[in-house]
CSV table of C-alpha atoms in Angstrom, one decimal:
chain,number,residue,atom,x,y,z
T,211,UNK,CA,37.6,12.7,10.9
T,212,UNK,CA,34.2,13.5,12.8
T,213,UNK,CA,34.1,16.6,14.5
T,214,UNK,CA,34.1,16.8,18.5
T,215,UNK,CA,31.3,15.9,20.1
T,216,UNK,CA,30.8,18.9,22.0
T,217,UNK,CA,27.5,20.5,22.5
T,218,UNK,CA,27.6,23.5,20.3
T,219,UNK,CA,28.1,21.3,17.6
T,220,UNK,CA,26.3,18.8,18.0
T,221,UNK,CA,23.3,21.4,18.7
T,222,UNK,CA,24.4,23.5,15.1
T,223,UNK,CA,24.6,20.0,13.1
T,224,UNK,CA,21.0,18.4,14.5
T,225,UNK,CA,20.0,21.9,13.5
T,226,UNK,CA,21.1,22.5,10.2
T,227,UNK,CA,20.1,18.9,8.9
T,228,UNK,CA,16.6,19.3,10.3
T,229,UNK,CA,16.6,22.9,8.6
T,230,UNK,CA,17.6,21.1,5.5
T,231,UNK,CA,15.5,18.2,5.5
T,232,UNK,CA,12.3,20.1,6.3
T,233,UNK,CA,13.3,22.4,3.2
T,234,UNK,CA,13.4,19.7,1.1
T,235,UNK,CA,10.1,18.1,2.2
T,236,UNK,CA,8.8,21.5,1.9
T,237,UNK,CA,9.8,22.0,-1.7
T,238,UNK,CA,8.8,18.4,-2.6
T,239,UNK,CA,5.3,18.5,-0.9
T,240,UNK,CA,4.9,21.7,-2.7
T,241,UNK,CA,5.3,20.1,-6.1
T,242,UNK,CA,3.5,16.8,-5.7
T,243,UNK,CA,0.5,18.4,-4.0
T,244,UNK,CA,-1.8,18.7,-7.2
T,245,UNK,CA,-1.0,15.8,-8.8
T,246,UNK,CA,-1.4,14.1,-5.6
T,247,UNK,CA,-4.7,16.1,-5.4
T,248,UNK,CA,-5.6,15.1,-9.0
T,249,UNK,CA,-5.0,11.1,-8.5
T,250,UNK,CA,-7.4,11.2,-5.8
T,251,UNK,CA,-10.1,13.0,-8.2
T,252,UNK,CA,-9.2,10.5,-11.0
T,253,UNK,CA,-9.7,7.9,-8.6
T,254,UNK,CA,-12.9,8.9,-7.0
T,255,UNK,CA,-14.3,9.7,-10.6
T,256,UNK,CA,-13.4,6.3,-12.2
T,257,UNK,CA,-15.0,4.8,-9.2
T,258,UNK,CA,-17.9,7.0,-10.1
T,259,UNK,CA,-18.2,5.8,-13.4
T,260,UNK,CA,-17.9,2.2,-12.7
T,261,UNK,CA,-20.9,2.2,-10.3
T,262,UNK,CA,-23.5,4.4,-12.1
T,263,UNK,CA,-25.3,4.2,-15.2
T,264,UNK,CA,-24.1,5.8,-18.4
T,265,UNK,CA,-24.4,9.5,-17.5
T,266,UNK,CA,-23.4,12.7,-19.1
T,267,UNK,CA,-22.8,15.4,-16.5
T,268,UNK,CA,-19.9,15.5,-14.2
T,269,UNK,CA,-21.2,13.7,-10.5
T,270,UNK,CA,-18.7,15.3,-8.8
T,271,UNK,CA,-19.3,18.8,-9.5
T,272,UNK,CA,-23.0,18.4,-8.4
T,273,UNK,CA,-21.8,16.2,-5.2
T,274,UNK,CA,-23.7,16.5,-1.7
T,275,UNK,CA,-23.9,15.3,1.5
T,276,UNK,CA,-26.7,13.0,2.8
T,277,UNK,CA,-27.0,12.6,7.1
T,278,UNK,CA,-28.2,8.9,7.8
T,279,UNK,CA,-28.7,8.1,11.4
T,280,UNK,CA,-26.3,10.5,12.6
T,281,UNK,CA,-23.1,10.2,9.9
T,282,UNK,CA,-22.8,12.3,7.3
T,283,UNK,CA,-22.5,10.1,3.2
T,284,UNK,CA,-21.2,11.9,0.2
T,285,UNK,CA,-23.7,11.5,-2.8
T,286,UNK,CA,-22.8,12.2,-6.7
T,287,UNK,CA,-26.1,12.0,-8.2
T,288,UNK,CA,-25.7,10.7,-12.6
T,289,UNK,CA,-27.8,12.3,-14.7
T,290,UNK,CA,-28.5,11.8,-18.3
T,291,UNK,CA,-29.7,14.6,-20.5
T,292,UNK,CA,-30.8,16.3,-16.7
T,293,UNK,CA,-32.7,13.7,-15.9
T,294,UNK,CA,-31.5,11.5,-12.4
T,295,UNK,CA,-30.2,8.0,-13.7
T,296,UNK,CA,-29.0,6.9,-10.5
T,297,UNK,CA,-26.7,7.8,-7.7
T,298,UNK,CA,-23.1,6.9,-6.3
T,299,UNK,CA,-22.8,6.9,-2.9
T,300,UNK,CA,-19.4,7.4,-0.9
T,301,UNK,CA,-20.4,4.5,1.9
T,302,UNK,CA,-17.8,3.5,4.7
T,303,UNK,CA,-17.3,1.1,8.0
T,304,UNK,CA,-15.2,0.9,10.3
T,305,UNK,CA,-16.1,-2.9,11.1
T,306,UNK,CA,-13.7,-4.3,8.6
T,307,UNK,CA,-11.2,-6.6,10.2
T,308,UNK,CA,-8.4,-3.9,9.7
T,309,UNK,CA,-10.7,-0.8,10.6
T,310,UNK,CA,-12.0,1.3,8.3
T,311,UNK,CA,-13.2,0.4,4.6
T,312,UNK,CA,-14.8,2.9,1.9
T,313,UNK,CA,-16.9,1.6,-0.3
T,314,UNK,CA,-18.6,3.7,-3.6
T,315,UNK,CA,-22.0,1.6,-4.0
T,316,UNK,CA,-24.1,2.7,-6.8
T,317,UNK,CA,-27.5,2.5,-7.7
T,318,UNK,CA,-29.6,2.6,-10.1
T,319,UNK,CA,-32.9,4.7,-9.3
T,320,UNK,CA,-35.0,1.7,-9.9
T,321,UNK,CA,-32.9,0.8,-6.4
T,322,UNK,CA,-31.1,-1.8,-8.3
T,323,UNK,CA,-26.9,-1.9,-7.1
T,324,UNK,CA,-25.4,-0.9,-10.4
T,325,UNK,CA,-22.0,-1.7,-9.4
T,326,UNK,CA,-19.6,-1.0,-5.9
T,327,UNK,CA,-15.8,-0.2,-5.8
T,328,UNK,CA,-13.9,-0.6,-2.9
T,329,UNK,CA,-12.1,2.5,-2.5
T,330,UNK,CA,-9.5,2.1,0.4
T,331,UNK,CA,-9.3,-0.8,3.0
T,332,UNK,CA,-7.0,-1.6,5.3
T,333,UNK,CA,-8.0,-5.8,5.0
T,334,UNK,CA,-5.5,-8.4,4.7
T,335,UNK,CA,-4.0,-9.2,1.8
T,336,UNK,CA,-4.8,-12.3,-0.2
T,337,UNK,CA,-7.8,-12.6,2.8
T,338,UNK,CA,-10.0,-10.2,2.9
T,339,UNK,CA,-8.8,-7.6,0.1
T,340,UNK,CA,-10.7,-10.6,-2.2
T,341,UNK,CA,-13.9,-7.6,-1.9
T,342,UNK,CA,-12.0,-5.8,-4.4
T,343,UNK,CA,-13.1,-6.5,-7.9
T,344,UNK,CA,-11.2,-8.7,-10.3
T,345,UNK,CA,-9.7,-10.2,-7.3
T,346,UNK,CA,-12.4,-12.5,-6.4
T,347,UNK,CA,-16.5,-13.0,-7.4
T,348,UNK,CA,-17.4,-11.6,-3.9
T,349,UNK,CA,-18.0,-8.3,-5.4
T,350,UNK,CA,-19.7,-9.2,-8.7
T,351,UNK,CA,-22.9,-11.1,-6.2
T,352,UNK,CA,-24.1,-7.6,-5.3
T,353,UNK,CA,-24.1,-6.4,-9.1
T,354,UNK,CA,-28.3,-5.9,-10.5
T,355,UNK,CA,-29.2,-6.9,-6.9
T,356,UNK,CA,-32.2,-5.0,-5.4
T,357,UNK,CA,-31.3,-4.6,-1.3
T,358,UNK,CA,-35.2,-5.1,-1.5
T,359,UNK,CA,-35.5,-8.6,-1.8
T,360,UNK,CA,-31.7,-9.7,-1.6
T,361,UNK,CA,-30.9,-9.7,1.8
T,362,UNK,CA,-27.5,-7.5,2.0
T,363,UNK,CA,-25.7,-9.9,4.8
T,364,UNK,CA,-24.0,-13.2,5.1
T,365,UNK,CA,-25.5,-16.4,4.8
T,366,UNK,CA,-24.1,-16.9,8.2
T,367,UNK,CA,-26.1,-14.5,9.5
T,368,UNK,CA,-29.4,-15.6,7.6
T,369,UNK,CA,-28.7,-13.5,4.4
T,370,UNK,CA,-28.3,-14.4,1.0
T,371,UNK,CA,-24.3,-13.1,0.4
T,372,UNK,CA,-21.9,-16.1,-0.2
T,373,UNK,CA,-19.0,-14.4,2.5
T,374,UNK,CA,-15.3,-14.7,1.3
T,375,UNK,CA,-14.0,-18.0,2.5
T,376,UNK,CA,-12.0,-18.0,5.9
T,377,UNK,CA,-12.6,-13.6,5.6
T,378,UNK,CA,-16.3,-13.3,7.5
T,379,UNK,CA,-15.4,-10.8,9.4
T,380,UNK,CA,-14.5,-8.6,5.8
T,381,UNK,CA,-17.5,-9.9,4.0
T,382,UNK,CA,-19.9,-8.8,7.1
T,383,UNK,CA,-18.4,-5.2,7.3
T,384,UNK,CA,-18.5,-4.9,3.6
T,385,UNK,CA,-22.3,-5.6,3.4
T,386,UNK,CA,-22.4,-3.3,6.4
T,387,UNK,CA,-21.2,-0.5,4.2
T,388,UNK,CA,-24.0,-1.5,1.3
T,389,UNK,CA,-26.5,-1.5,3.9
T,390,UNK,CA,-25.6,2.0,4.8
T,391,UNK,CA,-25.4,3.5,0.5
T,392,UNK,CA,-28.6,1.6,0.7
T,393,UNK,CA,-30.1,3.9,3.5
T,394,UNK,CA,-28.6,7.3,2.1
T,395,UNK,CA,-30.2,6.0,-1.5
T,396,UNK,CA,-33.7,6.0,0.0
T,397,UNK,CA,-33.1,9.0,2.1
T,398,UNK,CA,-32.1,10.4,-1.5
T,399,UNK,CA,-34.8,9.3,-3.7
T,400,UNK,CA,-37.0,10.2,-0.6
T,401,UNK,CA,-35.9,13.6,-0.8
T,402,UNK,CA,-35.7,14.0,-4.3
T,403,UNK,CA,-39.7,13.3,-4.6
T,404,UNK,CA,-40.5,16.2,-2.7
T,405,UNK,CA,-38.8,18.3,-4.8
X,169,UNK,CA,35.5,-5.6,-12.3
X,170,UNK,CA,35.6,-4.2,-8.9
X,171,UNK,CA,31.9,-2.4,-9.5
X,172,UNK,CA,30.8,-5.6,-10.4
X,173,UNK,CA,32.2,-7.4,-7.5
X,174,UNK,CA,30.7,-4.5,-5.1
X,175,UNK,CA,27.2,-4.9,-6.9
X,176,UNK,CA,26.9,-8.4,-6.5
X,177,UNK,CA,28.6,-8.4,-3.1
X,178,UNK,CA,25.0,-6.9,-2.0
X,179,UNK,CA,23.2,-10.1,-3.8
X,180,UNK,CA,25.0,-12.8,-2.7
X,181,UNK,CA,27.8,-12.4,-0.8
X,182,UNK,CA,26.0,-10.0,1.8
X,183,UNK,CA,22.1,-10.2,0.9
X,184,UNK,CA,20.2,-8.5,3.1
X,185,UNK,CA,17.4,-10.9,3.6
X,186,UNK,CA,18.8,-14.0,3.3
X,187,UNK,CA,22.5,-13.9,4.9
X,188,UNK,CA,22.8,-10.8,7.0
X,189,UNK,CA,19.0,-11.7,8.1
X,190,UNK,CA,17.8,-7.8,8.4
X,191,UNK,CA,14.7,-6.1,7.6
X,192,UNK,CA,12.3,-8.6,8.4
X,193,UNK,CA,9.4,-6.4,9.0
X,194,UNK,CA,8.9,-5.9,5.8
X,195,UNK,CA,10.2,-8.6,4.3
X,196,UNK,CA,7.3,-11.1,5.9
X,197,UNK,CA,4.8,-8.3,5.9
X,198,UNK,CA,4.8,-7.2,1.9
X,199,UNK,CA,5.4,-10.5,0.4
X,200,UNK,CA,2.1,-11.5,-0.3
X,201,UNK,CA,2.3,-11.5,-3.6
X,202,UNK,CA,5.6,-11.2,-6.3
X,203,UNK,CA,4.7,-7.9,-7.4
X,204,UNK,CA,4.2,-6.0,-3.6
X,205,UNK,CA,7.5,-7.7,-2.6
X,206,UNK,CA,9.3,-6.3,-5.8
X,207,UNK,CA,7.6,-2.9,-5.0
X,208,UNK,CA,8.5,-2.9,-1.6
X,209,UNK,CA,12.0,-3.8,-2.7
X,210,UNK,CA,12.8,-0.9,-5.6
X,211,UNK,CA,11.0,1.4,-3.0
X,212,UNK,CA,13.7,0.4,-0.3
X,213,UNK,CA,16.7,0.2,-3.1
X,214,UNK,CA,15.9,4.1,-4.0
X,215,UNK,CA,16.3,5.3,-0.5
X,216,UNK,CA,18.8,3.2,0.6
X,217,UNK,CA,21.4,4.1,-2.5
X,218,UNK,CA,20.0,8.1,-2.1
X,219,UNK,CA,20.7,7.8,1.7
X,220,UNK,CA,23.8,6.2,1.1
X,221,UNK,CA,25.3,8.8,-0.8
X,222,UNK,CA,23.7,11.6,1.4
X,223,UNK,CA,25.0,10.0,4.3
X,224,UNK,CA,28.6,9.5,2.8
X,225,UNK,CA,28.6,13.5,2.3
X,226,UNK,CA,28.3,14.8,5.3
X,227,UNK,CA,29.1,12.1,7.6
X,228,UNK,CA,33.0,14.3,8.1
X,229,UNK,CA,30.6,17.2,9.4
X,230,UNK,CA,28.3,15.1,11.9
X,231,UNK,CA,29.8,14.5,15.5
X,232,UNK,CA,30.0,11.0,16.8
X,233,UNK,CA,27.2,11.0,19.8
X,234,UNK,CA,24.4,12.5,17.3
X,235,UNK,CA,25.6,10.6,14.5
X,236,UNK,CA,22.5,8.0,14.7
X,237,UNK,CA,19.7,10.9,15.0
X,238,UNK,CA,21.2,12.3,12.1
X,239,UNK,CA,20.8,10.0,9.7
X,240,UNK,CA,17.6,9.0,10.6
X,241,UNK,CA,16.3,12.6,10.1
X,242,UNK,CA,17.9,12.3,6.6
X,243,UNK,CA,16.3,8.4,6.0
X,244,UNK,CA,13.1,10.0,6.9
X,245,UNK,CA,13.2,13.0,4.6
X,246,UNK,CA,14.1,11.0,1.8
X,247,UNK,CA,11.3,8.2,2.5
X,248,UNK,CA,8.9,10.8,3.0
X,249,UNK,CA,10.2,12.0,-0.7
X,250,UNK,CA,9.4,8.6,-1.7
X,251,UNK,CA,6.4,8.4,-0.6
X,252,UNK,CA,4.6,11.9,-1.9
X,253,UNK,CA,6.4,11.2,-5.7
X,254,UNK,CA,4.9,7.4,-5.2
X,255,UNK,CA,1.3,9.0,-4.2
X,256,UNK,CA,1.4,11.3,-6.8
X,257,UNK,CA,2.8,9.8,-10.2
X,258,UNK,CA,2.1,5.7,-9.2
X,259,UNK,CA,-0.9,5.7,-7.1
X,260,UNK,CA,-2.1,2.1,-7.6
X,261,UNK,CA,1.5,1.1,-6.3
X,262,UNK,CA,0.9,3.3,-3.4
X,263,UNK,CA,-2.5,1.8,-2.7
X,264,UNK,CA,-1.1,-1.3,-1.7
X,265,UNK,CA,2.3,-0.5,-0.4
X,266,UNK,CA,1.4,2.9,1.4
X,267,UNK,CA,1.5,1.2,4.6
X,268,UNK,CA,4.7,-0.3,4.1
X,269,UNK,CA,6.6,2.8,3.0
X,270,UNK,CA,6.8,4.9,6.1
X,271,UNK,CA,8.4,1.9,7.8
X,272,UNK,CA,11.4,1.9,5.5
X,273,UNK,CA,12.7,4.7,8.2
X,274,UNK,CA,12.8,1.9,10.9
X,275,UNK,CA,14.0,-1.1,8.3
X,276,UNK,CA,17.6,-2.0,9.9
X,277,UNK,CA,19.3,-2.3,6.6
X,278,UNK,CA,19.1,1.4,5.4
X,279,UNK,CA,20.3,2.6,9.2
X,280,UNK,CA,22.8,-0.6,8.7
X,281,UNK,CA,24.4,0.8,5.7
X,282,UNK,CA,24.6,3.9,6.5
X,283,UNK,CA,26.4,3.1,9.9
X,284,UNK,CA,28.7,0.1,8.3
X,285,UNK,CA,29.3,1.6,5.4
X,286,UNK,CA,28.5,4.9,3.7
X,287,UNK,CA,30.0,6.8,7.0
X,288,UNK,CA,33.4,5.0,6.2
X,289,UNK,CA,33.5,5.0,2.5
X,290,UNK,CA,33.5,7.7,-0.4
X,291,UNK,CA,30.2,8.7,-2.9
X,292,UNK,CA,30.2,6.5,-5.6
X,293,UNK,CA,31.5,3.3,-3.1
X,294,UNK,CA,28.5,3.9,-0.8
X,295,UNK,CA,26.2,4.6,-4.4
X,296,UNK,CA,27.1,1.2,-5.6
X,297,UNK,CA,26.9,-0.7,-2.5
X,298,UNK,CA,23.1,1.3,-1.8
X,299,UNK,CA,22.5,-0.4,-4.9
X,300,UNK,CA,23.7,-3.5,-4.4
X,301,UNK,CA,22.2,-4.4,-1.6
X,302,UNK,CA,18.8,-3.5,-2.9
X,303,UNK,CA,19.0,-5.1,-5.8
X,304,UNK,CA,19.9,-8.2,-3.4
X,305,UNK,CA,16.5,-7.0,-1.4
X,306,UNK,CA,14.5,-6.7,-4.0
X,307,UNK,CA,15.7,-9.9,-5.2
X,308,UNK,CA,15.0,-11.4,-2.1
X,309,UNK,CA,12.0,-10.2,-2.0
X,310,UNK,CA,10.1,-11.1,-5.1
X,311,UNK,CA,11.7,-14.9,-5.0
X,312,UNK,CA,10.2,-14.6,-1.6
X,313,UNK,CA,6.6,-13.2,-2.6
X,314,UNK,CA,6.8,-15.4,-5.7
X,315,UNK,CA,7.0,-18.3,-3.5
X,316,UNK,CA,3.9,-17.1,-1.0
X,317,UNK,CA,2.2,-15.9,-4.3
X,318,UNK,CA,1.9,-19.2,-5.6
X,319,UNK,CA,1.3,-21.3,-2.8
X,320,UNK,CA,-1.1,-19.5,-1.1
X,321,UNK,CA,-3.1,-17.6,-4.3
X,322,UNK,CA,-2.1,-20.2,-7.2
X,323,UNK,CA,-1.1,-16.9,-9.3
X,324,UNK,CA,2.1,-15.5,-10.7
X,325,UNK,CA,2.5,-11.5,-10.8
X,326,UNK,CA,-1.1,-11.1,-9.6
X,327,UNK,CA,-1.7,-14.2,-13.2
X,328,UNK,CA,-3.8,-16.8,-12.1
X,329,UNK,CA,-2.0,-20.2,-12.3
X,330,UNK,CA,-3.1,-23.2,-10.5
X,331,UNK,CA,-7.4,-23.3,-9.7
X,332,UNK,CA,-8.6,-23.1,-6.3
X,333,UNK,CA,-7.4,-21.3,-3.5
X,334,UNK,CA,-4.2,-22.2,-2.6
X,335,UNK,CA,-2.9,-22.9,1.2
X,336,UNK,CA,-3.9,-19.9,2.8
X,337,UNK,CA,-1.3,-19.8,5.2
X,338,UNK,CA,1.3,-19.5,3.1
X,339,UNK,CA,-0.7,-15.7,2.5
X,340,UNK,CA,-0.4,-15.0,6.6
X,341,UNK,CA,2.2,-14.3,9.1
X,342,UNK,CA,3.0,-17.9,9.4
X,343,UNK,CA,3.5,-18.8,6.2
X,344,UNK,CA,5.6,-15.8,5.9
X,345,UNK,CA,7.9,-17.4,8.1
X,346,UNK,CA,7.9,-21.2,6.7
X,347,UNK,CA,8.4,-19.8,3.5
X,348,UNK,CA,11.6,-17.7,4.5
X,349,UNK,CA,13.2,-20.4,6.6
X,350,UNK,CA,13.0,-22.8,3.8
X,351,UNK,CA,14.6,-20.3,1.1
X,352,UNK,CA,17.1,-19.1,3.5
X,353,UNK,CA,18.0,-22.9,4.0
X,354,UNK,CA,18.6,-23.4,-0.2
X,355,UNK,CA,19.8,-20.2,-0.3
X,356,UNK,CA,22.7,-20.6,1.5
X,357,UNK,CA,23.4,-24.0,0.5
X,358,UNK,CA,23.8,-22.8,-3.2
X,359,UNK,CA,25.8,-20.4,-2.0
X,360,UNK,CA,28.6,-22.4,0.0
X,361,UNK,CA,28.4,-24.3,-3.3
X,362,UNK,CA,29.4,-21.1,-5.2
X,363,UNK,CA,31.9,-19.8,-3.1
């Protein structure tokens, strides 16, 4: 029933299914592109509006980037009626226990955390995924805390952040990550009073 | 009656997980929870019955030495399908099973069907049996995370059941396993019972 196994053939069949396939993929990519595009806005923007307080323009129109000890931070600023209200910042790490983690920390511009949202992570499941909300209280610690006088690291280490049982490793990378949005926020409001 | 006997041919007579013992990758790595394992599973089923029938198609055109690279070019095209229509239109799925999907290509039982089955049997046979067996994966699957899911987490379907935490192993590698050998144990006991 198959064909002969000679080399022409086998060459023209390799060749038209990979011909085929990439059409295919080409085709498909094509189509799911924007709405791939468009979940990744809707995602970044509810994360946006979990973090900050009640704001009225749109954050991610007036984004921009903040350097902080030699990495570049994305920064939607929340303003109500013009006026600043406080500032989401796009924080990451790559200490997490499975590489990298990004984290949207915002803050209030009294320098109170608002809120954070874990925005990707690579942690394990039913371990240290527990930072993301509603799956633990690990997150819900850091909400109305000022990084002022609540010391963003784990008890372990002589902070004040009750770590995710048996997931240390997680809980220290995630307050690595706050530590960070907590620089690029004073760098921010730093910058913002000179204006 | 035959359809019938086909479909459930694929859940009990031939499941994947529990009697033909293939896929195990991803079968200890998603089930961390009922609802990832049930993903994972319905992820798998699509390609495998859309393979199935490509495969059947055109395996009269494909010459025996480069039969194997050929279908994995077409199992990759359609699991790359998969997974841009899965980014685009259910990206909370994808958030937690993005990792998984690309290693559908490698999972033994869509290569396995394809080279036992669809190559040797018409379109709709090699549709049903695609089906079959993963309905019998998904199955397998989601008994499988249900099990880990409530052992480890004390929650059903991401509900929270029992307080506490749960045995944690039952969320990590080796509880992965413990949790398989037992099932596959009462699994195949019920069904010598059966047949």
């Amino acid at each position: 029933m198959a064909k002969e196994s000679t080399i022409k053939n086998m060459a023209i069949t390799l060749t038209v299914i990979c011909l085929v396939s990439s059409a295919i993929l080409g085709g498909v990519y094509s189509i799911t592109k924007d709405p791939i595009e468009m979940a990744q806005v809707a995602k970044t923007n509810s994360a946006i509006s979990k973090v900050v307080p009640k704001f009225d323009n749109d954050p991610s129109a007036e984004l921009f980037n903040i350097e902080v000890g030699g990495k570049s931070y994305k920064v939607y600023p929340a303003k109500m009626s013009g006026n600043i209200v406080g500032y989401a910042v796009e924080s990451y790490t790559s200490a997490g226990f499975g590489g990298r983690i990004n984290l949207m920390v915002g803050f209030n511009i009294d320098s109170t955390i608002v809120n954070t949202a874990v925005l990707s992570h690579n942690e394990t499941p039913g371990l240290g995924d527990k930072m993301v909300e509603g799956k633990s209280d690990f997150s819900v610690q850091f909400k109305g805390k000022n990084p002022e006088d609540f010391k963003i690291s784990v008890k372990k280490d002589g902070g004040d952040v009750d770590a995710i049982t048996a997931s240390t490793i997680s809980s220290r990378a995630f307050c690595d990550a706050v530590n960070s949005a907590y620089k690029v926020f004073l760098e921010c409001t730093k910058q913002n009073k000179k204006e | 009656m035959n359809f019938l006997k086909d479909i459930s041919k694929g859940i009990i007579k031939e499941n994947p997980t529990f009697v033909l013992i293939l896929g195990m990758c991803p079968t200890l790595g998603t089930t961390t929870s009922a609802l990832n394992g049930m993903g994972m599973g319905l992820a798998t089923m699509v390609v495998l019955t859309l393979s199935n029938i490509a495969i059947s198609l055109v395996s009269g055109q494909i010459p025996g030495k480069v039969r194997i690279p050929s279908y994995i070019v077409i199992i990759a095209a359609f699991v790359t399908v998969v997974q841009f229509v899965m980014q685009a239109y259910a990206p909370g799925l994808y958030s937690t099973l993005g990792l998984f999907i690309p290693l559908i290509v490698v999972n033994c039982i869509v290569l396995g069907r394809a080279e036992a089955f669809a190559s040797k049997n018409g379109v709709l046979d090699s549709a049903i049996d695609g089906i079959g067996i993963g309905l019998g994966f998904t199955a397998s699957l989601t008994v499988l995370g249900f099990v880990r899911e409530l052992l480890g987490s004390g929650s059903v379907f991401g509900i929270k059941l029992l307080e506490g935490d749960g045995m944690l192993v039952f969320v990590l590698a080796p509880g992965a396993f413990i949790a398989l050998g037992y099932l596959m144990v009462l699994f195949n006991k019920l069904k010598s019972r059966i047949l």
